Amino acid sequence: MSVALVTGSAGLIGSEAARHFAGLGMHVVGLDNDMRKYFFGEDGSTAWSLVNLTSKLGDSYTHYDVDIRDRDVLKKIFERYGRDISLVIHTAAQPSHDWAAKEPFTDFDVNAVGTLNVLEYTRQHSPDAAFIFCSTNKVYGDTPNRLPLVEQETRYEIDANHQFANGITEDMTIDNSMHSIFGVSKVAADVAVQEYGRYFGMKTASFRGGTLTGPAHSAAELHGFLAYLMRCVMEGRTYNLFGYKGKMVRDAIHSHDVLTAFEAFFRSPRSGEVYNLGGGRFSNTSHLEAFAIAEKIAGKEAKVNYVEQARMGDHQWYVSDMAKFQAHYPDWQMTYNVPAILNEIYEANADKWM
C-alpha cells in the first residue's frame, strides 16, 4: 500500500492531510509529539486531535510519538517504510515569530535542522516520493511593509496600479529585510527544500503559507489568528490587538483547500518549486473586519485590548498571488472565503468554547 508520511500529524494541516490521504486509500504514517503544547500551553495542545485521528482513521493510520530532531528514531521509521512512501508532507514546526525569540536554539533546531533531517532521510530511503513543505510568507520578511499602502476605513490596501495589486508573487525578494528569528529558520528550511529538488532531482515544493486556518486549529494567542479571534469572541476572552489600528490585512485559506492543492502537486509533482499559498483576493480580511464577522456569527461583542506597538516584523498587508500555482494546476480552485471559514470554526467548536 502507498504510504503518506505526515510530520506534525495532529496539527491543523497535518491532521487534515492525514484524513485527506487516508480517504484516498493511502496508509498514513503520522509523526507528532505535541510540541505545540510546549510552545503555547494547554490552548495549543493537539492531544485532542490525535485522539480524533486514531479513533476515526483506525487501521489506516499509524502514529509515532517522535521529535523530528531525533535522527536515530526518524531514520528507523524511514527505513521501515522505505520506497513504500510515495508522499511526505512536512508540517511539523515551531510556528510563532514571537515565541522564537525566547528560544532561538529550539526554533532553529525544529524548523531548519528538523526539516533537513526529514529531507535527507527521504532522499536516502524514499527518493521518488513527492515532498511537500509547509513554509511561510514570513520568508519575505518585512519587505511587504514597504509596499505603497492606502489607509481605508477598515483596512489598509495596496495601490491599485501596483504590480502586486492582485497579491504578492514568488518574485518578491527574501533578502535585506527583518524576518524575525522564526522567519530565519523557515527561510533556511525553505531553501533546503528547493535545493533538494534542484541538486538531487527530488520532487519538492515549498508552499509559502499565508493564514492557514480551519476548525481543527488548536487556537492560541501566539499562533492561529482567525481561530483564536473566533475563540476569544465565543469565550468572552480579551483579544490583544497589536498595532496598525487593527487594519492589517491577512489572506486566509481553509485547511481543506490547502490539502486539495497538496493533492494536485502529489498527482503531478515538480522539482524545486516554490508556491505562495493563501486566500488571495478571494479570501482576505483585516482584523477589524474579522471581528465584525465573528461578532455577527457568535451574537456576542468582542473584547479587544489595543496595543499601539505592532509586533516586530509583522505584516501590515499581505495577500498571496496564487497565479503561479493555478497556472501549473488549473483544475484546482478555492472553496472557502473568510465568512465561511469563521462560521465553520464557530460550529465545530460551539460545544467547547461557548
mmCIF file of C-alpha atoms in Angstrom:
data_model
loop_
_atom_site.group_PDB
_atom_site.id
_atom_site.type_symbol
_atom_site.label_atom_id
_atom_site.label_comp_id
_atom_site.label_asym_id
_atom_site.label_seq_id
_atom_site.Cartn_x
_atom_site.Cartn_y
_atom_site.Cartn_z
ATOM 1 C CA MET A 1 0.000 0.000 0.000
ATOM 2 C CA SER A 2 1.200 3.503 -0.821
ATOM 3 C CA VAL A 3 2.269 5.394 2.306
ATOM 4 C CA ALA A 4 1.862 9.095 3.070
ATOM 5 C CA LEU A 5 4.212 10.188 5.851
ATOM 6 C CA VAL A 6 2.972 13.299 7.645
ATOM 7 C CA THR A 7 5.003 15.195 10.238
ATOM 8 C CA GLY A 8 3.051 17.315 12.709
ATOM 9 C CA SER A 9 0.148 14.972 12.005
ATOM 10 C CA ALA A 10 -2.041 16.156 14.887
ATOM 11 C CA GLY A 11 -1.778 19.822 13.938
ATOM 12 C CA LEU A 12 -4.131 21.803 11.731
ATOM 13 C CA ILE A 13 -2.653 20.944 8.332
ATOM 14 C CA GLY A 14 -1.153 17.632 9.427
ATOM 15 C CA SER A 15 -4.468 16.245 10.685
ATOM 16 C CA GLU A 16 -6.267 17.475 7.570
ATOM 17 C CA ALA A 17 -3.571 15.748 5.497
ATOM 18 C CA ALA A 18 -3.963 12.507 7.427
ATOM 19 C CA ARG A 19 -7.721 12.457 6.889
ATOM 20 C CA HIS A 20 -7.450 13.537 3.265
ATOM 21 C CA PHE A 21 -4.934 10.959 2.091
ATOM 22 C CA ALA A 22 -6.373 8.151 4.201
ATOM 23 C CA GLY A 23 -9.626 8.958 2.404
ATOM 24 C CA LEU A 24 -7.824 8.377 -0.898
ATOM 25 C CA GLY A 25 -6.893 4.849 0.232
ATOM 26 C CA MET A 26 -3.323 5.523 1.344
ATOM 27 C CA HIS A 27 -1.851 4.367 4.621
ATOM 28 C CA VAL A 28 -0.864 7.399 6.695
ATOM 29 C CA VAL A 29 2.158 7.336 8.975
ATOM 30 C CA GLY A 30 1.909 10.272 11.392
ATOM 31 C CA LEU A 31 4.727 11.813 13.434
ATOM 32 C CA ASP A 32 3.765 14.193 16.246
ATOM 33 C CA ASN A 33 4.923 14.619 19.860
ATOM 34 C CA ASP A 34 2.652 17.564 20.782
ATOM 35 C CA MET A 35 5.476 20.117 20.895
ATOM 36 C CA ARG A 36 2.708 22.642 20.331
ATOM 37 C CA LYS A 37 1.747 22.211 23.990
ATOM 38 C CA TYR A 38 5.312 23.066 24.962
ATOM 39 C CA PHE A 39 5.219 26.150 22.753
ATOM 40 C CA PHE A 40 1.779 27.501 23.654
ATOM 41 C CA GLY A 41 0.471 25.709 26.743
ATOM 42 C CA GLU A 42 -2.820 23.855 27.043
ATOM 43 C CA ASP A 43 -4.559 26.080 24.471
ATOM 44 C CA GLY A 44 -2.104 24.906 21.850
ATOM 45 C CA SER A 45 -2.064 21.203 22.678
ATOM 46 C CA THR A 46 -3.012 18.849 19.860
ATOM 47 C CA ALA A 47 -3.678 15.844 22.125
ATOM 48 C CA TRP A 48 -7.423 16.047 21.383
ATOM 49 C CA SER A 49 -6.741 15.996 17.665
ATOM 50 C CA LEU A 50 -4.624 12.860 17.929
ATOM 51 C CA VAL A 51 -7.446 11.076 19.770
ATOM 52 C CA ASN A 52 -9.797 12.014 16.934
ATOM 53 C CA LEU A 53 -7.360 10.806 14.289
ATOM 54 C CA THR A 54 -6.656 7.428 15.816
ATOM 55 C CA SER A 55 -10.331 6.752 16.546
ATOM 56 C CA LYS A 56 -11.656 7.820 13.132
ATOM 57 C CA LEU A 57 -8.932 6.519 10.837
ATOM 58 C CA GLY A 58 -8.351 3.200 12.584
ATOM 59 C CA ASP A 59 -6.005 0.862 10.721
ATOM 60 C CA SER A 60 -5.423 3.472 8.024
ATOM 61 C CA TYR A 61 -3.285 5.476 10.434
ATOM 62 C CA THR A 62 -0.090 4.575 12.324
ATOM 63 C CA HIS A 63 1.189 7.085 14.862
ATOM 64 C CA TYR A 64 4.704 7.674 16.173
ATOM 65 C CA ASP A 65 5.349 9.970 19.142
ATOM 66 C CA VAL A 66 8.518 11.322 17.559
ATOM 67 C CA ASP A 67 10.528 14.525 17.696
ATOM 68 C CA ILE A 68 11.849 15.386 14.233
ATOM 69 C CA ARG A 69 15.125 16.451 15.846
ATOM 70 C CA ASP A 70 15.756 12.813 16.854
ATOM 71 C CA ARG A 71 17.669 11.496 13.854
ATOM 72 C CA ASP A 72 18.093 7.946 15.139
ATOM 73 C CA VAL A 73 14.374 7.339 15.620
ATOM 74 C CA LEU A 74 13.464 9.209 12.441
ATOM 75 C CA LYS A 75 15.900 7.106 10.427
ATOM 76 C CA LYS A 76 14.352 3.854 11.686
ATOM 77 C CA ILE A 77 10.880 4.968 10.595
ATOM 78 C CA PHE A 78 12.090 5.801 7.087
ATOM 79 C CA GLU A 79 13.997 2.518 6.934
ATOM 80 C CA ARG A 80 10.849 0.626 7.911
ATOM 81 C CA TYR A 81 8.628 2.061 5.164
ATOM 82 C CA GLY A 82 11.292 2.863 2.567
ATOM 83 C CA ARG A 83 10.087 3.134 -1.017
ATOM 84 C CA ASP A 84 6.502 2.451 0.015
ATOM 85 C CA ILE A 85 6.478 6.142 0.999
ATOM 86 C CA SER A 86 5.158 7.973 -2.046
ATOM 87 C CA LEU A 87 4.390 11.243 -0.293
ATOM 88 C CA VAL A 88 5.951 13.242 2.553
ATOM 89 C CA ILE A 89 4.039 16.213 3.947
ATOM 90 C CA HIS A 90 6.244 18.111 6.378
ATOM 91 C CA THR A 91 4.159 20.372 8.607
ATOM 92 C CA ALA A 92 5.945 19.945 11.962
ATOM 93 C CA ALA A 93 7.330 23.288 13.100
ATOM 94 C CA GLN A 94 7.675 25.963 15.738
ATOM 95 C CA PRO A 95 5.211 28.377 14.081
ATOM 96 C CA SER A 96 5.361 31.636 16.078
ATOM 97 C CA HIS A 97 7.725 34.522 15.397
ATOM 98 C CA ASP A 98 7.081 35.889 18.909
ATOM 99 C CA TRP A 99 7.924 32.560 20.571
ATOM 100 C CA ALA A 100 11.076 32.015 18.512
ATOM 101 C CA ALA A 101 12.862 34.950 20.167
ATOM 102 C CA LYS A 102 12.545 33.216 23.549
ATOM 103 C CA GLU A 103 14.371 30.051 22.468
ATOM 104 C CA PRO A 104 16.290 30.598 19.222
ATOM 105 C CA PHE A 105 18.137 27.270 19.509
ATOM 106 C CA THR A 106 14.884 25.341 19.819
ATOM 107 C CA ASP A 107 13.276 27.270 16.990
ATOM 108 C CA PHE A 108 16.169 26.711 14.584
ATOM 109 C CA ASP A 109 16.672 23.080 15.548
ATOM 110 C CA VAL A 110 12.997 22.274 14.977
ATOM 111 C CA ASN A 111 12.382 24.358 11.867
ATOM 112 C CA ALA A 112 15.683 24.246 9.993
ATOM 113 C CA VAL A 113 17.526 21.164 11.257
ATOM 114 C CA GLY A 114 14.311 19.150 11.630
ATOM 115 C CA THR A 115 13.450 19.883 8.012
ATOM 116 C CA LEU A 116 16.924 18.834 6.904
ATOM 117 C CA ASN A 117 16.520 15.566 8.816
ATOM 118 C CA VAL A 118 13.218 14.757 7.086
ATOM 119 C CA LEU A 119 14.598 15.776 3.685
ATOM 120 C CA GLU A 120 17.760 13.713 3.962
ATOM 121 C CA TYR A 121 16.040 10.546 5.127
ATOM 122 C CA THR A 122 13.505 10.957 2.335
ATOM 123 C CA ARG A 123 16.402 11.178 -0.119
ATOM 124 C CA GLN A 124 18.111 8.111 1.352
ATOM 125 C CA HIS A 125 15.084 5.836 1.699
ATOM 126 C CA SER A 126 12.176 7.235 -0.359
ATOM 127 C CA PRO A 127 13.809 9.265 -3.150
ATOM 128 C CA ASP A 128 10.843 9.024 -5.521
ATOM 129 C CA ALA A 129 8.359 10.454 -3.009
ATOM 130 C CA ALA A 130 6.742 13.831 -3.551
ATOM 131 C CA PHE A 131 7.947 16.133 -0.755
ATOM 132 C CA ILE A 132 5.641 18.954 0.341
ATOM 133 C CA PHE A 133 6.890 21.517 2.858
ATOM 134 C CA CYS A 134 4.705 23.972 4.767
ATOM 135 C CA SER A 135 6.774 27.135 4.518
ATOM 136 C CA THR A 136 5.503 30.619 5.410
ATOM 137 C CA ASN A 137 5.069 34.098 3.999
ATOM 138 C CA LYS A 138 7.478 35.206 6.734
ATOM 139 C CA VAL A 139 10.314 34.185 4.404
ATOM 140 C CA TYR A 140 9.692 37.559 2.711
ATOM 141 C CA GLY A 141 10.488 39.307 5.990
ATOM 142 C CA ASP A 142 9.046 42.782 6.387
ATOM 143 C CA THR A 143 9.523 43.645 2.692
ATOM 144 C CA PRO A 144 5.722 43.677 2.173
ATOM 145 C CA ASN A 145 5.577 46.634 4.582
ATOM 146 C CA ARG A 146 7.440 48.768 2.040
ATOM 147 C CA LEU A 147 4.606 48.499 -0.456
ATOM 148 C CA PRO A 148 2.575 51.665 -1.195
ATOM 149 C CA LEU A 149 -0.430 51.204 1.081
ATOM 150 C CA VAL A 150 -3.547 53.337 1.379
ATOM 151 C CA GLU A 151 -5.460 53.563 4.659
ATOM 152 C CA GLN A 152 -9.167 52.869 4.300
ATOM 153 C CA GLU A 153 -11.965 52.799 6.870
ATOM 154 C CA THR A 154 -11.476 49.182 7.965
ATOM 155 C CA ARG A 155 -8.220 48.104 6.320
ATOM 156 C CA TYR A 156 -5.035 49.006 4.530
ATOM 157 C CA GLU A 157 -4.966 48.382 0.799
ATOM 158 C CA ILE A 158 -2.274 48.436 -1.843
ATOM 159 C CA ASP A 159 -2.213 50.971 -4.648
ATOM 160 C CA ALA A 160 -4.469 49.531 -7.359
ATOM 161 C CA ASN A 161 -1.838 50.167 -10.037
ATOM 162 C CA HIS A 162 0.971 48.333 -8.237
ATOM 163 C CA GLN A 163 2.440 45.112 -9.665
ATOM 164 C CA PHE A 164 1.265 43.283 -6.530
ATOM 165 C CA ALA A 165 -2.294 44.627 -6.670
ATOM 166 C CA ASN A 166 -3.564 41.061 -7.182
ATOM 167 C CA GLY A 167 -1.323 39.763 -4.419
ATOM 168 C CA ILE A 168 2.341 39.152 -3.676
ATOM 169 C CA THR A 169 4.097 36.817 -6.098
ATOM 170 C CA GLU A 170 7.017 34.455 -5.581
ATOM 171 C CA ASP A 171 9.232 37.055 -7.262
ATOM 172 C CA MET A 172 9.351 39.194 -4.110
ATOM 173 C CA THR A 173 12.867 39.195 -2.659
ATOM 174 C CA ILE A 174 13.546 37.337 0.592
ATOM 175 C CA ASP A 175 16.781 39.290 1.209
ATOM 176 C CA ASN A 176 17.626 42.520 3.040
ATOM 177 C CA SER A 177 14.669 42.562 5.417
ATOM 178 C CA MET A 178 13.799 41.751 9.015
ATOM 179 C CA HIS A 179 12.331 38.270 9.193
ATOM 180 C CA SER A 180 12.084 37.582 12.941
ATOM 181 C CA ILE A 181 14.053 34.615 14.290
ATOM 182 C CA PHE A 182 11.204 32.336 13.202
ATOM 183 C CA GLY A 183 11.398 33.702 9.664
ATOM 184 C CA VAL A 184 15.122 32.995 9.531
ATOM 185 C CA SER A 185 14.692 29.333 10.472
ATOM 186 C CA LYS A 186 11.903 28.925 7.923
ATOM 187 C CA VAL A 187 13.998 30.584 5.196
ATOM 188 C CA ALA A 188 16.743 28.025 5.866
ATOM 189 C CA ALA A 189 14.229 25.189 5.607
ATOM 190 C CA ASP A 190 12.534 26.665 2.528
ATOM 191 C CA VAL A 191 15.816 26.998 0.641
ATOM 192 C CA ALA A 192 16.898 23.481 1.682
ATOM 193 C CA VAL A 193 13.672 22.038 0.262
ATOM 194 C CA GLN A 194 14.288 23.889 -3.002
ATOM 195 C CA GLU A 195 17.887 22.687 -3.121
ATOM 196 C CA TYR A 196 16.998 19.025 -2.612
ATOM 197 C CA GLY A 197 14.752 19.426 -5.628
ATOM 198 C CA ARG A 198 17.316 21.182 -7.783
ATOM 199 C CA TYR A 199 20.538 19.478 -6.654
ATOM 200 C CA PHE A 200 19.259 15.936 -6.062
ATOM 201 C CA GLY A 201 16.346 15.978 -8.507
ATOM 202 C CA MET A 202 13.749 15.210 -5.856
ATOM 203 C CA LYS A 203 10.120 16.207 -6.330
ATOM 204 C CA THR A 204 9.877 19.010 -3.790
ATOM 205 C CA ALA A 205 7.736 22.079 -3.207
ATOM 206 C CA SER A 206 7.805 24.834 -0.607
ATOM 207 C CA PHE A 207 4.324 26.231 -0.046
ATOM 208 C CA ARG A 208 4.663 29.709 1.470
ATOM 209 C CA GLY A 209 1.505 29.908 3.522
ATOM 210 C CA GLY A 210 -0.466 32.986 4.454
ATOM 211 C CA THR A 211 -3.073 32.372 7.167
ATOM 212 C CA LEU A 212 -3.752 28.631 7.035
ATOM 213 C CA THR A 213 -6.806 28.007 9.156
ATOM 214 C CA GLY A 214 -9.816 25.851 9.887
ATOM 215 C CA PRO A 215 -11.851 24.212 12.650
ATOM 216 C CA ALA A 216 -9.071 21.771 13.591
ATOM 217 C CA HIS A 217 -6.770 24.598 14.734
ATOM 218 C CA SER A 218 -5.661 24.408 18.376
ATOM 219 C CA ALA A 219 -6.145 28.150 18.737
ATOM 220 C CA ALA A 220 -3.602 30.012 20.902
ATOM 221 C CA GLU A 221 -2.706 33.691 21.177
ATOM 222 C CA LEU A 222 0.728 33.302 19.620
ATOM 223 C CA HIS A 223 -0.480 31.229 16.679
ATOM 224 C CA GLY A 224 -3.840 30.777 14.995
ATOM 225 C CA PHE A 225 -5.157 34.221 14.032
ATOM 226 C CA LEU A 226 -8.710 33.515 12.844
ATOM 227 C CA ALA A 227 -9.391 30.525 15.084
ATOM 228 C CA TYR A 228 -8.081 32.384 18.132
ATOM 229 C CA LEU A 229 -10.065 35.510 17.252
ATOM 230 C CA MET A 230 -13.238 33.416 16.972
ATOM 231 C CA ARG A 231 -12.409 31.658 20.233
ATOM 232 C CA CYS A 232 -11.972 34.954 22.078
ATOM 233 C CA VAL A 233 -15.322 36.246 20.882
ATOM 234 C CA MET A 234 -17.077 32.992 21.803
ATOM 235 C CA GLU A 235 -15.469 32.648 25.240
ATOM 236 C CA GLY A 236 -15.550 36.342 26.118
ATOM 237 C CA ARG A 237 -11.746 36.457 26.289
ATOM 238 C CA THR A 238 -9.907 39.718 25.711
ATOM 239 C CA TYR A 239 -8.055 39.742 22.406
ATOM 240 C CA ASN A 240 -4.779 41.692 22.401
ATOM 241 C CA LEU A 241 -4.654 43.567 19.112
ATOM 242 C CA PHE A 242 -1.160 44.745 18.201
ATOM 243 C CA GLY A 243 -0.688 47.865 16.104
ATOM 244 C CA TYR A 244 -1.735 49.214 12.718
ATOM 245 C CA LYS A 245 -5.130 50.307 14.145
ATOM 246 C CA GLY A 246 -6.394 46.768 13.636
ATOM 247 C CA LYS A 247 -6.409 47.419 9.878
ATOM 248 C CA MET A 248 -3.614 44.979 8.980
ATOM 249 C CA VAL A 249 -4.736 42.588 6.251
ATOM 250 C CA ARG A 250 -4.245 38.815 6.010
ATOM 251 C CA ASP A 251 -5.410 36.378 3.387
ATOM 252 C CA ALA A 252 -6.858 33.165 4.781
ATOM 253 C CA ILE A 253 -7.117 29.710 3.248
ATOM 254 C CA HIS A 254 -9.084 26.816 4.739
ATOM 255 C CA SER A 255 -7.163 23.618 5.511
ATOM 256 C CA HIS A 256 -9.418 21.723 3.074
ATOM 257 C CA ASP A 257 -8.320 23.979 0.213
ATOM 258 C CA VAL A 258 -4.691 23.589 1.314
ATOM 259 C CA LEU A 259 -4.987 19.816 1.028
ATOM 260 C CA THR A 260 -6.610 19.834 -2.381
ATOM 261 C CA ALA A 261 -3.641 21.943 -3.513
ATOM 262 C CA PHE A 262 -1.258 19.409 -1.967
ATOM 263 C CA GLU A 263 -3.078 16.575 -3.700
ATOM 264 C CA ALA A 264 -2.756 18.349 -7.039
ATOM 265 C CA PHE A 265 1.020 18.607 -6.557
ATOM 266 C CA PHE A 266 1.228 14.971 -5.406
ATOM 267 C CA ARG A 267 -0.532 13.754 -8.555
ATOM 268 C CA SER A 268 1.729 15.783 -10.854
ATOM 269 C CA PRO A 269 4.866 16.738 -8.896
ATOM 270 C CA ARG A 270 7.651 19.045 -9.990
ATOM 271 C CA SER A 271 11.195 19.630 -8.683
ATOM 272 C CA GLY A 272 12.332 22.525 -6.506
ATOM 273 C CA GLU A 273 9.134 24.539 -6.805
ATOM 274 C CA VAL A 274 8.002 27.481 -4.684
ATOM 275 C CA TYR A 275 4.355 28.481 -4.392
ATOM 276 C CA ASN A 276 2.604 31.183 -2.417
ATOM 277 C CA LEU A 277 -0.404 29.672 -0.677
ATOM 278 C CA GLY A 278 -3.216 31.798 0.701
ATOM 279 C CA GLY A 279 -6.713 33.082 0.205
ATOM 280 C CA GLY A 280 -5.597 35.723 -2.264
ATOM 281 C CA ARG A 281 -8.186 38.215 -3.419
ATOM 282 C CA PHE A 282 -10.906 35.591 -2.904
ATOM 283 C CA SER A 283 -10.456 35.322 0.874
ATOM 284 C CA ASN A 284 -8.804 38.047 2.919
ATOM 285 C CA THR A 285 -9.658 40.247 5.880
ATOM 286 C CA SER A 286 -8.404 42.879 8.263
ATOM 287 C CA HIS A 287 -8.641 42.308 11.993
ATOM 288 C CA LEU A 288 -11.437 44.874 12.279
ATOM 289 C CA GLU A 289 -13.402 43.161 9.531
ATOM 290 C CA ALA A 290 -12.834 39.719 11.068
ATOM 291 C CA PHE A 291 -14.139 40.912 14.445
ATOM 292 C CA ALA A 292 -17.302 42.215 12.803
ATOM 293 C CA ILE A 293 -17.912 38.872 11.079
ATOM 294 C CA ALA A 294 -17.167 36.869 14.236
ATOM 295 C CA GLU A 295 -19.470 39.050 16.367
ATOM 296 C CA LYS A 296 -22.328 38.540 13.922
ATOM 297 C CA ILE A 297 -21.818 34.768 13.872
ATOM 298 C CA ALA A 298 -21.473 34.370 17.648
ATOM 299 C CA GLY A 299 -24.025 37.009 18.601
ATOM 300 C CA LYS A 300 -21.541 38.409 21.101
ATOM 301 C CA GLU A 301 -19.419 41.542 21.250
ATOM 302 C CA ALA A 302 -15.653 41.173 21.057
ATOM 303 C CA LYS A 303 -13.451 42.297 23.935
ATOM 304 C CA VAL A 304 -10.357 43.948 22.498
ATOM 305 C CA ASN A 305 -7.280 45.407 24.170
ATOM 306 C CA TYR A 306 -5.492 47.581 21.627
ATOM 307 C CA VAL A 307 -1.691 47.734 21.923
ATOM 308 C CA GLU A 308 -0.137 50.587 19.954
ATOM 309 C CA GLN A 309 3.175 48.832 19.262
ATOM 310 C CA ALA A 310 2.977 46.386 16.355
ATOM 311 C CA ARG A 311 4.792 43.091 16.638
ATOM 312 C CA MET A 312 8.303 43.175 15.180
ATOM 313 C CA GLY A 313 8.306 42.095 11.547
ATOM 314 C CA ASP A 314 4.511 41.768 11.448
ATOM 315 C CA HIS A 315 2.978 42.306 8.019
ATOM 316 C CA GLN A 316 0.795 45.374 7.602
ATOM 317 C CA TRP A 317 -0.741 43.970 4.421
ATOM 318 C CA TYR A 318 -0.263 40.520 2.959
ATOM 319 C CA VAL A 319 -2.332 38.938 0.205
ATOM 320 C CA SER A 320 -0.977 35.980 -1.784
ATOM 321 C CA ASP A 321 -0.996 35.839 -5.554
ATOM 322 C CA MET A 322 -1.823 32.214 -6.399
ATOM 323 C CA ALA A 323 -1.404 32.676 -10.168
ATOM 324 C CA LYS A 324 1.725 30.526 -10.446
ATOM 325 C CA PHE A 325 0.159 27.542 -8.690
ATOM 326 C CA GLN A 326 -3.072 27.922 -10.625
ATOM 327 C CA ALA A 327 -1.130 28.063 -13.901
ATOM 328 C CA HIS A 328 0.609 24.785 -13.031
ATOM 329 C CA TYR A 329 -2.585 23.178 -11.673
ATOM 330 C CA PRO A 330 -5.518 24.830 -13.468
ATOM 331 C CA ASP A 331 -8.148 22.391 -12.138
ATOM 332 C CA TRP A 332 -7.550 23.464 -8.524
ATOM 333 C CA GLN A 333 -9.870 26.075 -7.050
ATOM 334 C CA MET A 334 -10.577 27.616 -3.659
ATOM 335 C CA THR A 335 -13.915 26.906 -1.971
ATOM 336 C CA TYR A 336 -13.887 28.798 1.367
ATOM 337 C CA ASN A 337 -13.847 32.555 1.973
ATOM 338 C CA VAL A 338 -13.351 34.256 5.352
ATOM 339 C CA PRO A 339 -17.037 34.287 6.472
ATOM 340 C CA ALA A 340 -17.379 30.595 5.588
ATOM 341 C CA ILE A 341 -14.169 29.778 7.464
ATOM 342 C CA LEU A 342 -15.230 31.645 10.607
ATOM 343 C CA ASN A 343 -18.692 30.123 10.511
ATOM 344 C CA GLU A 344 -17.256 26.602 10.332
ATOM 345 C CA ILE A 345 -14.818 27.326 13.184
ATOM 346 C CA TYR A 346 -17.783 28.520 15.246
ATOM 347 C CA GLU A 347 -19.955 25.488 14.517
ATOM 348 C CA ALA A 348 -17.145 22.973 15.109
ATOM 349 C CA ASN A 349 -16.180 24.473 18.481
ATOM 350 C CA ALA A 350 -19.510 25.709 19.886
ATOM 351 C CA ASP A 351 -19.652 22.939 22.473
ATOM 352 C CA LYS A 352 -16.117 23.651 23.709
ATOM 353 C CA TRP A 353 -15.945 27.445 23.585
ATOM 354 C CA MET A 354 -19.431 28.693 24.429
#
